[in-house]
Structure formats: C-alpha cells, structure tokens
CSV table of N, CA and C in Angstrom, one decimal:
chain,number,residue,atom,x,y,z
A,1,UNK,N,0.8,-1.2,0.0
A,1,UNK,CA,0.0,0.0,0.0
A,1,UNK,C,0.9,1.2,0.0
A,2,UNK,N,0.8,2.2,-0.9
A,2,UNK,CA,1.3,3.2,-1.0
A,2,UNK,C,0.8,4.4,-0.2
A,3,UNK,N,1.5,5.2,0.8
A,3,UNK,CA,1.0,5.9,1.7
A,3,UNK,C,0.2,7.2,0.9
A,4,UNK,N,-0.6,7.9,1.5
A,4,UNK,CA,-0.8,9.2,1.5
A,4,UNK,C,0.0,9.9,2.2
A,5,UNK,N,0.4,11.3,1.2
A,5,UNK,CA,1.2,12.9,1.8
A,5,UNK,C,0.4,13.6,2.1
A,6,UNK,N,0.4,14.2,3.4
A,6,UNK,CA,-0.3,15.1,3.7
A,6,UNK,C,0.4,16.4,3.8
A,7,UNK,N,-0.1,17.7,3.9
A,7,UNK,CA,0.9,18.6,3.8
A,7,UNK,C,-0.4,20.1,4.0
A,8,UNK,N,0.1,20.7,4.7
A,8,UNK,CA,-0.7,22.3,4.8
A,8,UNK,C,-1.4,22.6,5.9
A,9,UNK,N,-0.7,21.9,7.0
A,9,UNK,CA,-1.3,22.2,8.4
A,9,UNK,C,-0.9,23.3,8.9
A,10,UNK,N,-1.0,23.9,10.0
A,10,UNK,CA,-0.6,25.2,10.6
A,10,UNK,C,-1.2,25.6,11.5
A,11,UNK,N,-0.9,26.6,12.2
A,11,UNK,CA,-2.2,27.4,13.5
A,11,UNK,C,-2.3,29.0,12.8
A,12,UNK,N,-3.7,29.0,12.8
A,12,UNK,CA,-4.3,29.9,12.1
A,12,UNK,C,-5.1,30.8,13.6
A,13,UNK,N,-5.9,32.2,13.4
A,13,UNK,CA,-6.7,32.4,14.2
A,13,UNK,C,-7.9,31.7,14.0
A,14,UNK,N,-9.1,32.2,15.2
A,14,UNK,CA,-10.3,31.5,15.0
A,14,UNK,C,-11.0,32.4,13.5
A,15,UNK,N,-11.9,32.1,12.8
A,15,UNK,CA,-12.3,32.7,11.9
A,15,UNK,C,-12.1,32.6,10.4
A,16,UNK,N,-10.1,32.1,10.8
A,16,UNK,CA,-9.4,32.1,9.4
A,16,UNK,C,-9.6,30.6,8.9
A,17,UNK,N,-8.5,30.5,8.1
A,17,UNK,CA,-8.7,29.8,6.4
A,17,UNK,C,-7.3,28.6,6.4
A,18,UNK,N,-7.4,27.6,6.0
A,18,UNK,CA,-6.1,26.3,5.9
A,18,UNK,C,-7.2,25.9,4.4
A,19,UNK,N,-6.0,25.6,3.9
A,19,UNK,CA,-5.9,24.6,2.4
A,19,UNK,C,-4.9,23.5,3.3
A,20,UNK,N,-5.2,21.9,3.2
A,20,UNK,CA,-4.8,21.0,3.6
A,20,UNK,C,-5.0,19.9,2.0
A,21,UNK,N,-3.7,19.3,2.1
A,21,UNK,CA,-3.8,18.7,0.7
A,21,UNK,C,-2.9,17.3,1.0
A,22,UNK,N,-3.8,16.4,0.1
A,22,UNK,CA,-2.8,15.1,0.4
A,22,UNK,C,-2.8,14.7,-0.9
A,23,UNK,N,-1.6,13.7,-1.3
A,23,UNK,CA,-1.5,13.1,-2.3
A,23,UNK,C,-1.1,11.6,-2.2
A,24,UNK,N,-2.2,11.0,-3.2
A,24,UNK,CA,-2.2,9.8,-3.0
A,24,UNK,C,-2.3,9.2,-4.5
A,25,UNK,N,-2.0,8.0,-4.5
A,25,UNK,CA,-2.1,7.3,-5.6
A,25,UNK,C,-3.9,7.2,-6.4
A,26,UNK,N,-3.5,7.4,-7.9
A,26,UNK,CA,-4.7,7.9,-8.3
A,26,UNK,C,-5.6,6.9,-8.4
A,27,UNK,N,-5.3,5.6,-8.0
A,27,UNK,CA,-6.4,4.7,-8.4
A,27,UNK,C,-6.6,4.3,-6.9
A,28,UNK,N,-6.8,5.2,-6.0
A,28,UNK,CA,-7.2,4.8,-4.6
A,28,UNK,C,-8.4,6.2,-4.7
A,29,UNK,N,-9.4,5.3,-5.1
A,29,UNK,CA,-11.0,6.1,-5.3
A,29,UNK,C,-11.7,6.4,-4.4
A,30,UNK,N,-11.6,6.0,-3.5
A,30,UNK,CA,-12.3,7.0,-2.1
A,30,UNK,C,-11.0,7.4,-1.0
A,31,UNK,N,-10.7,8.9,-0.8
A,31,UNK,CA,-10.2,9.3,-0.3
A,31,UNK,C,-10.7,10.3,1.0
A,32,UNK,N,-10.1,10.1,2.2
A,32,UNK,CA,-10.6,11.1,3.1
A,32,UNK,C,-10.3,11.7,4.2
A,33,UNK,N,-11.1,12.3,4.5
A,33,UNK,CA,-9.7,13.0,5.6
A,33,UNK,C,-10.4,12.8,7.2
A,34,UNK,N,-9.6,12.7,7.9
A,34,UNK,CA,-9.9,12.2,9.1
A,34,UNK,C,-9.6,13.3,10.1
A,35,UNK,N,-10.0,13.5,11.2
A,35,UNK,CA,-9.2,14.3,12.6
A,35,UNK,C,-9.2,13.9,13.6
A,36,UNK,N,-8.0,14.1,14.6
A,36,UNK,CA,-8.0,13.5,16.1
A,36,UNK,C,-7.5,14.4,16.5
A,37,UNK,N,-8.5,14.7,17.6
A,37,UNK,CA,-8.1,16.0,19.0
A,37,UNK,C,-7.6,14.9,20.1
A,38,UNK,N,-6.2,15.6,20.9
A,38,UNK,CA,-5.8,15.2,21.9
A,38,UNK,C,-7.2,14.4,22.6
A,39,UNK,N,-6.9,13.3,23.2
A,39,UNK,CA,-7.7,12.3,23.9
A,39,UNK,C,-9.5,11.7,23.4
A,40,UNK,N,-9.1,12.4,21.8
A,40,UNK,CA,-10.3,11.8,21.0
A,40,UNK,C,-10.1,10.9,20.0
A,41,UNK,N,-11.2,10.2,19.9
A,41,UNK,CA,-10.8,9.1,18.7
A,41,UNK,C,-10.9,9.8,17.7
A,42,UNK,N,-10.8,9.2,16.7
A,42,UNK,CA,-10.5,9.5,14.9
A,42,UNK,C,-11.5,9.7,14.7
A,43,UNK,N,-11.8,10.6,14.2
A,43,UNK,CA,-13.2,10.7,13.6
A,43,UNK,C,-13.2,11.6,11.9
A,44,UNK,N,-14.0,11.2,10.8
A,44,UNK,CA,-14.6,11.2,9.6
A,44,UNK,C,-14.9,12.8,9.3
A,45,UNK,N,-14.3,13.2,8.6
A,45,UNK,CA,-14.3,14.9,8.2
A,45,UNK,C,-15.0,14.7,6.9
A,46,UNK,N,-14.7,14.0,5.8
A,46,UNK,CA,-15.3,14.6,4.1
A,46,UNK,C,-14.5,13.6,3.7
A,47,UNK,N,-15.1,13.1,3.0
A,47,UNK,CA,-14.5,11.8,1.7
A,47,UNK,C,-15.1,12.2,0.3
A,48,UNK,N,-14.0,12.0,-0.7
A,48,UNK,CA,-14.2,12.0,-1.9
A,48,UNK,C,-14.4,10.6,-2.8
A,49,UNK,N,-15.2,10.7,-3.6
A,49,UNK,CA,-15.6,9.5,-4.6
A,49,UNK,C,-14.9,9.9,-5.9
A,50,UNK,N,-13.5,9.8,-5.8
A,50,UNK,CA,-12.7,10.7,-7.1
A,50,UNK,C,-13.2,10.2,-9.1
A,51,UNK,N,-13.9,9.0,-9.0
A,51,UNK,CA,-14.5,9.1,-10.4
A,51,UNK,C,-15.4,10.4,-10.7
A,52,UNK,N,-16.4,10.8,-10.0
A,52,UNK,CA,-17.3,11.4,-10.1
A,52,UNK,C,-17.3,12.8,-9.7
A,53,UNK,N,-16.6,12.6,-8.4
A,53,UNK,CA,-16.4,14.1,-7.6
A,53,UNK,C,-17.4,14.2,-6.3
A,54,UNK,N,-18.1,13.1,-6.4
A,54,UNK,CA,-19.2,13.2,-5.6
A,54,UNK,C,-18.3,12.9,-4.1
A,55,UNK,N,-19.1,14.0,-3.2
A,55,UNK,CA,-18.8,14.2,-1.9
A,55,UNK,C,-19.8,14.0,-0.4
A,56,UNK,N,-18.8,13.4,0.5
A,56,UNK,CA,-19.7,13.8,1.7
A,56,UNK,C,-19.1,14.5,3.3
A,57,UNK,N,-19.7,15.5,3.6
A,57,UNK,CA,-19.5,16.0,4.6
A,57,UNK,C,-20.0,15.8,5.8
A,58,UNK,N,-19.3,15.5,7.3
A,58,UNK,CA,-19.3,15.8,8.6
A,58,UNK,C,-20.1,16.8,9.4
A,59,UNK,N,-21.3,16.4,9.8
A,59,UNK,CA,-22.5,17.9,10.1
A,59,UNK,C,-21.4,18.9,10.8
A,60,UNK,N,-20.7,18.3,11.5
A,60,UNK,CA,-19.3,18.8,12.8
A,60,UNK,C,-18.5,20.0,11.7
A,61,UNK,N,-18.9,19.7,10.6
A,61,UNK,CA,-17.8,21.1,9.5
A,61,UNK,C,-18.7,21.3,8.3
A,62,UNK,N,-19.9,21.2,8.0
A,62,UNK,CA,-20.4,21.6,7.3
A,62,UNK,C,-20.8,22.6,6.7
A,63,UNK,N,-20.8,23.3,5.7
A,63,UNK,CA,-20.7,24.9,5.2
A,63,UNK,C,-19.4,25.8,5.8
A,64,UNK,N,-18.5,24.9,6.0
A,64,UNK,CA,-17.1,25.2,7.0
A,64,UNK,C,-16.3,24.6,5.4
A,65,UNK,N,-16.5,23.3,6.0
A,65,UNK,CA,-14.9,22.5,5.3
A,65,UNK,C,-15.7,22.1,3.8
A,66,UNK,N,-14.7,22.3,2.7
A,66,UNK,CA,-15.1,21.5,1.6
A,66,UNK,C,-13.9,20.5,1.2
A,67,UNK,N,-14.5,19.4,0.5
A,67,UNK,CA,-13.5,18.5,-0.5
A,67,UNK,C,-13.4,18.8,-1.7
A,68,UNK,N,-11.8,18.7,-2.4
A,68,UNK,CA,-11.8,18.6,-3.7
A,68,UNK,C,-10.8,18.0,-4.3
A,69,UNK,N,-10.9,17.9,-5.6
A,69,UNK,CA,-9.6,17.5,-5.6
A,69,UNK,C,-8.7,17.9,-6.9
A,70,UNK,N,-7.7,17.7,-7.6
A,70,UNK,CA,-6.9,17.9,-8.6
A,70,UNK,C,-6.9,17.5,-9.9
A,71,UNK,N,-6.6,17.5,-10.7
A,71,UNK,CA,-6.0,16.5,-11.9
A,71,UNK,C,-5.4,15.5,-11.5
A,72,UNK,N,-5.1,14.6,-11.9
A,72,UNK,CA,-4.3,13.6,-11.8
A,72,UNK,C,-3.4,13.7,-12.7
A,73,UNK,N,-1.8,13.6,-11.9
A,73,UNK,CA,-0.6,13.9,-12.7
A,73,UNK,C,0.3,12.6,-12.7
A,74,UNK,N,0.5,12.7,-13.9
A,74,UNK,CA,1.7,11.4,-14.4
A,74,UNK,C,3.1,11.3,-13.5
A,75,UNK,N,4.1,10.5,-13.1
A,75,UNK,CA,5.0,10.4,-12.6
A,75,UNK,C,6.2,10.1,-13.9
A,76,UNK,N,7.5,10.2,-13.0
A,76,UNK,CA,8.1,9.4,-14.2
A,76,UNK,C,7.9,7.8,-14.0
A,77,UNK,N,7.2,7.2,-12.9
A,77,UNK,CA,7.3,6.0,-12.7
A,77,UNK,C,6.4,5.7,-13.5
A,78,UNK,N,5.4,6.5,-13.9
A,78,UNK,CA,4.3,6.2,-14.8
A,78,UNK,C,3.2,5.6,-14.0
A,79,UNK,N,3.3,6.0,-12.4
A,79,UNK,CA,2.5,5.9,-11.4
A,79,UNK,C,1.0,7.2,-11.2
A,80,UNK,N,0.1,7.8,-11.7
A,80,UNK,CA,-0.6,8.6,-11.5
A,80,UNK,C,-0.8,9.2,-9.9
A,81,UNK,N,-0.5,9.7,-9.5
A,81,UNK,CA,-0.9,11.0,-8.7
A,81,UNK,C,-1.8,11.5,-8.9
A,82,UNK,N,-2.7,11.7,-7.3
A,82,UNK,CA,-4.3,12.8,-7.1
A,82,UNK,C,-4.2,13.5,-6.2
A,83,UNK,N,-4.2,14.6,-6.0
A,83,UNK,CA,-4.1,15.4,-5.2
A,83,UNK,C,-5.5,15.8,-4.2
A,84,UNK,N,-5.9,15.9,-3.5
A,84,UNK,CA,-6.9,15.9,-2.4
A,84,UNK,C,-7.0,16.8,-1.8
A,85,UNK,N,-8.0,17.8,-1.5
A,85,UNK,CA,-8.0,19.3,-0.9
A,85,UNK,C,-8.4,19.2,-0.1
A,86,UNK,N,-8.6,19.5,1.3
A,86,UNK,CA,-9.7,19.8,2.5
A,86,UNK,C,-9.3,21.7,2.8
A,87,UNK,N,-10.5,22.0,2.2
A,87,UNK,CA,-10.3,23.7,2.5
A,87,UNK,C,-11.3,23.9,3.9
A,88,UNK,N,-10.7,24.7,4.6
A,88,UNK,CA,-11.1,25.4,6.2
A,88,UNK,C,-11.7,26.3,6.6
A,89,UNK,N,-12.7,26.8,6.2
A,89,UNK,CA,-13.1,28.3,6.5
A,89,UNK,C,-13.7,28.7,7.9
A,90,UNK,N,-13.4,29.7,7.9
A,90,UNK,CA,-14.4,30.1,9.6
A,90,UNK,C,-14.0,28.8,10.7
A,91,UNK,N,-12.5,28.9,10.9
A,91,UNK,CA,-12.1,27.7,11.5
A,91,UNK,C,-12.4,28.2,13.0
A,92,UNK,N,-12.6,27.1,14.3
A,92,UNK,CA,-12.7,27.1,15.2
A,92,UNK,C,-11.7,26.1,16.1
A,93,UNK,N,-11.8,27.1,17.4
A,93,UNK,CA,-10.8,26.3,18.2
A,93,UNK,C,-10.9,24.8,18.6
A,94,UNK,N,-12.4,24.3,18.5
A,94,UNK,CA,-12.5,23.0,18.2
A,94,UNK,C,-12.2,22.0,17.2
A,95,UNK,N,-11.3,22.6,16.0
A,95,UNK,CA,-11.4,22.1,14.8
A,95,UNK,C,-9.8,21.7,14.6
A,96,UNK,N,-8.7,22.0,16.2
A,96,UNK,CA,-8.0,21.5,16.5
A,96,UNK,C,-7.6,20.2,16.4
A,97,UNK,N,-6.6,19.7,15.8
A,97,UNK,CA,-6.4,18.3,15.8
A,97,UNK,C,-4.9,18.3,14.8
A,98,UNK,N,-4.8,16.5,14.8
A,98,UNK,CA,-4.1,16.3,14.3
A,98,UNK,C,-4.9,15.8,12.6
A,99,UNK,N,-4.7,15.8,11.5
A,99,UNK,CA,-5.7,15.9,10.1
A,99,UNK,C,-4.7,14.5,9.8
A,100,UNK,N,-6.0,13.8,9.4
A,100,UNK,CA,-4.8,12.4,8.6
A,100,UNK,C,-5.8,12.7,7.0
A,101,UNK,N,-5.4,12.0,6.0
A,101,UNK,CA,-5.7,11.4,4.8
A,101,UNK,C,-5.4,10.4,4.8
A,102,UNK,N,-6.4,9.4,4.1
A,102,UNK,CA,-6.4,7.8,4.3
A,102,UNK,C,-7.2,7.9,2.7
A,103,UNK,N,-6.7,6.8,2.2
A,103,UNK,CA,-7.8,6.1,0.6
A,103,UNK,C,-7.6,4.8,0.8
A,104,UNK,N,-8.5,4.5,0.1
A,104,UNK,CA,-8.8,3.2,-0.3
A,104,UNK,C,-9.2,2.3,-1.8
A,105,UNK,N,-9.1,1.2,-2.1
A,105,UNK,CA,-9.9,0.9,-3.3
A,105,UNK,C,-10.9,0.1,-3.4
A,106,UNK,N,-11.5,-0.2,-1.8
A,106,UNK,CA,-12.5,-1.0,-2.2
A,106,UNK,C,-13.7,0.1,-2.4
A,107,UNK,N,-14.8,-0.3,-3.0
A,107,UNK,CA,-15.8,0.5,-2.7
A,107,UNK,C,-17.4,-0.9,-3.0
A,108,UNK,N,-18.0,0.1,-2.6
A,108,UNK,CA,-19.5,-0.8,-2.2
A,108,UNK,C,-20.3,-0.6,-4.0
A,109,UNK,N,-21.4,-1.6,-3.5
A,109,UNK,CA,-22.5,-1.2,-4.6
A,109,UNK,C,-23.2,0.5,-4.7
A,110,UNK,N,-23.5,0.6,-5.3
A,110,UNK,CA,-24.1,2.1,-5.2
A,110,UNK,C,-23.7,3.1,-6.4
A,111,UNK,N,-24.2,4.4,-6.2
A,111,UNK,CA,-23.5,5.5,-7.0
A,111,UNK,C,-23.0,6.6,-6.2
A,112,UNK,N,-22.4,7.0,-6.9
A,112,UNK,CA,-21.5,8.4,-6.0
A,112,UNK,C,-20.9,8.2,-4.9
A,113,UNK,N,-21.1,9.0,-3.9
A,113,UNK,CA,-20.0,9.2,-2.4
A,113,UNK,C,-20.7,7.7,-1.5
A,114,UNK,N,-21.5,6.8,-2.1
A,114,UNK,CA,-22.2,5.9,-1.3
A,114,UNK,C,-21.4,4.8,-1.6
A,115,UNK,N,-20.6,4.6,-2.8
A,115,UNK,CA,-19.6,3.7,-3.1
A,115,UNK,C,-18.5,3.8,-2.0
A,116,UNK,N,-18.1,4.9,-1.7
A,116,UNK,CA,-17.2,4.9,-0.4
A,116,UNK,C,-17.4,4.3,0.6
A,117,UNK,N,-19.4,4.5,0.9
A,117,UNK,CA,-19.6,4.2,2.3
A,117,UNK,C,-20.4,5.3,2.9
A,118,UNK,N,-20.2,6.8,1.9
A,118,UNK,CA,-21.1,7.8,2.9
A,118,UNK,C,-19.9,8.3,3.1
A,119,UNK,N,-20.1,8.5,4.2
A,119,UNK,CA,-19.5,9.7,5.6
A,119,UNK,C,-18.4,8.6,5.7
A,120,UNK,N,-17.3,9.3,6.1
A,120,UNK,CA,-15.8,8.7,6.1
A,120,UNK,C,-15.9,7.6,7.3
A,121,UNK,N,-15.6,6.4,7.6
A,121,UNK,CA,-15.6,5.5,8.4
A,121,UNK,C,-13.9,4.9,8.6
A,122,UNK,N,-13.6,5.4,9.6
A,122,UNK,CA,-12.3,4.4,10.2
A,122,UNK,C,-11.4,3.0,9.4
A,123,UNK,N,-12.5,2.3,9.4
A,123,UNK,CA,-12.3,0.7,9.8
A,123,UNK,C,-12.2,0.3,7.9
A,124,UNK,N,-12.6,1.2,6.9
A,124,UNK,CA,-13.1,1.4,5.4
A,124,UNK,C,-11.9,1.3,4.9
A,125,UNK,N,-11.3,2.8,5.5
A,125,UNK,CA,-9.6,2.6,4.9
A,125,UNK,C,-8.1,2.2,4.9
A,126,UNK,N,-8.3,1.7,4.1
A,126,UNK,CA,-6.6,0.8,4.4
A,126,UNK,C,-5.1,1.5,4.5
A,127,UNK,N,-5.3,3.0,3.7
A,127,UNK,CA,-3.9,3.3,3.8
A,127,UNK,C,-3.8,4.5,4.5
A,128,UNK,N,-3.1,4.9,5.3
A,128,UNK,CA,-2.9,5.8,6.0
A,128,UNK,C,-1.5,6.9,6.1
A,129,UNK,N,-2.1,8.2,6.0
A,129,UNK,CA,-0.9,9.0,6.1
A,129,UNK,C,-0.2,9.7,7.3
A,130,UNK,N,0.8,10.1,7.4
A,130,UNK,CA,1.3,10.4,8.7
A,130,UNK,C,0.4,11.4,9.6
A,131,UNK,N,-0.4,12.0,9.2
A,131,UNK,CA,-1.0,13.7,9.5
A,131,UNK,C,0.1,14.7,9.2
A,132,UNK,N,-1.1,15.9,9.6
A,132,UNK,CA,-0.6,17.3,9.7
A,132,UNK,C,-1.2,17.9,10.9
A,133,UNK,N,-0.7,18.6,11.7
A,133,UNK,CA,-1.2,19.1,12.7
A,133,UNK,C,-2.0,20.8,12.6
A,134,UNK,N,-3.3,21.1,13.2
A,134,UNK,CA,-3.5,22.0,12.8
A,134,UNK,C,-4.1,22.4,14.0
A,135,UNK,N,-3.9,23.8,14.5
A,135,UNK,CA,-4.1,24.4,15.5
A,135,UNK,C,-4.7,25.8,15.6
A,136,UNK,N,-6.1,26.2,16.0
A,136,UNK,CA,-6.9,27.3,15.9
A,136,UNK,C,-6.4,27.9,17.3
A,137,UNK,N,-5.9,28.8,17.2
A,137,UNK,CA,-5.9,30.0,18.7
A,137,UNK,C,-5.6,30.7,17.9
A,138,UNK,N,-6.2,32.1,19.3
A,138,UNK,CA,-5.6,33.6,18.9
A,138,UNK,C,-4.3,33.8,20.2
C-alpha cells in the first residue's frame, strides 16, 4: 500500500482559512480525511468519490470545510498521482487536531459518495498517512 502525503497544516486564528492537501495514488477512489483532537478518537471529516467528484461531509464542519480535488498527474514511474484538498473556513478552536488522509480501493454497490460508504468510516480505509497538525488559537 502506498502511503498518503499530507501537507498544509498550521495554526491559524479562529475565523481564518487552511488549504490541507494530500497526495495519494490515483487509483485509490475513495479518499478522506480524518481528525484527532488530543484524547479523542478518529473521527470522519469529508470523503471524496474521485471518479465522479461526488462528496460527503461531517455535520461537525459543514458549510465550514469543503472537498476537492486535482487533476491527476503522471509520474516518471508512470504511477498517477491525485491530489486531495480539504479547505477550512471560519475555523474554530475545536477544529484543532491532528488531520490524517487515508484512501482506499475498495468500494460498495451504489452510486457516488455511497460507493465509499457515505461519511468517512475508520475501519473502510486501508492506507494511511502520517498527518498534519493544525491548531486554531488567537
């Protein structure tokens, strides 16, 4: 399993704005992003269904966080690359954590973000990236 890169964490004030992006191998079709606050479990932010585009969001960040994602870029390995957005807006001091990206390639019967599974689930994804740390204070 080839890892996910994660990259674009930081501490921002409350209010402000993070672009968080991971890059993962392009044929890993459900991608998503996860968060863990000190002494909380993992929990499911926004998963992408990258054939389609189709998305699902976290009530916990909704009209807040969006998913997107890139083109898919060639390697010289001849390995494709996708790049993966989670944008932040009107960030809150709760929305502290550590940020992972994880994909996968299985997916379910269905159409769109339902092939993932919905809403990002833990136990779904096989590959995992190191995180990024992101931190809301003034």
């Amino acid at each position: 399993q080839v890892q996910p890169v994660e990259s674009g964490g930081g501490t921002v004030q409350p209010g402000g704005s993070l672009r968080l992006s991971c890059v993962t191998p392009a044929s890993y079709v459900c991608v998503a992003w996860f968060r863990q606050a000190e002494g909380n479990e993992r929990e499911g932010v926004a998963a992408i269904y990258t054939l389609d585009d189709s998305t699902s969001i976290a009530d916990s960040v909704k009209g807040r966080f969006t998913i997107s994602q890139g083109e898919p870029v060639n390697t010289s390995q001849g390995n494709p690359k996708n790049t993966v957005y989670l944008q932040m807006n009107a960030m809150k001091p709760e929305d502290t954590a550590m940020y992972y990206c994880a994909g996968t390639h299985r997916t379910d019967f269905g159409s769109g973000i339902r092939r993932c599974g919905g809403l990002p689930n833990v136990g779904r994804y096989s590959s995992w990236g190191q995180g990024t740390p992101v931190t809301v204070s003034s």
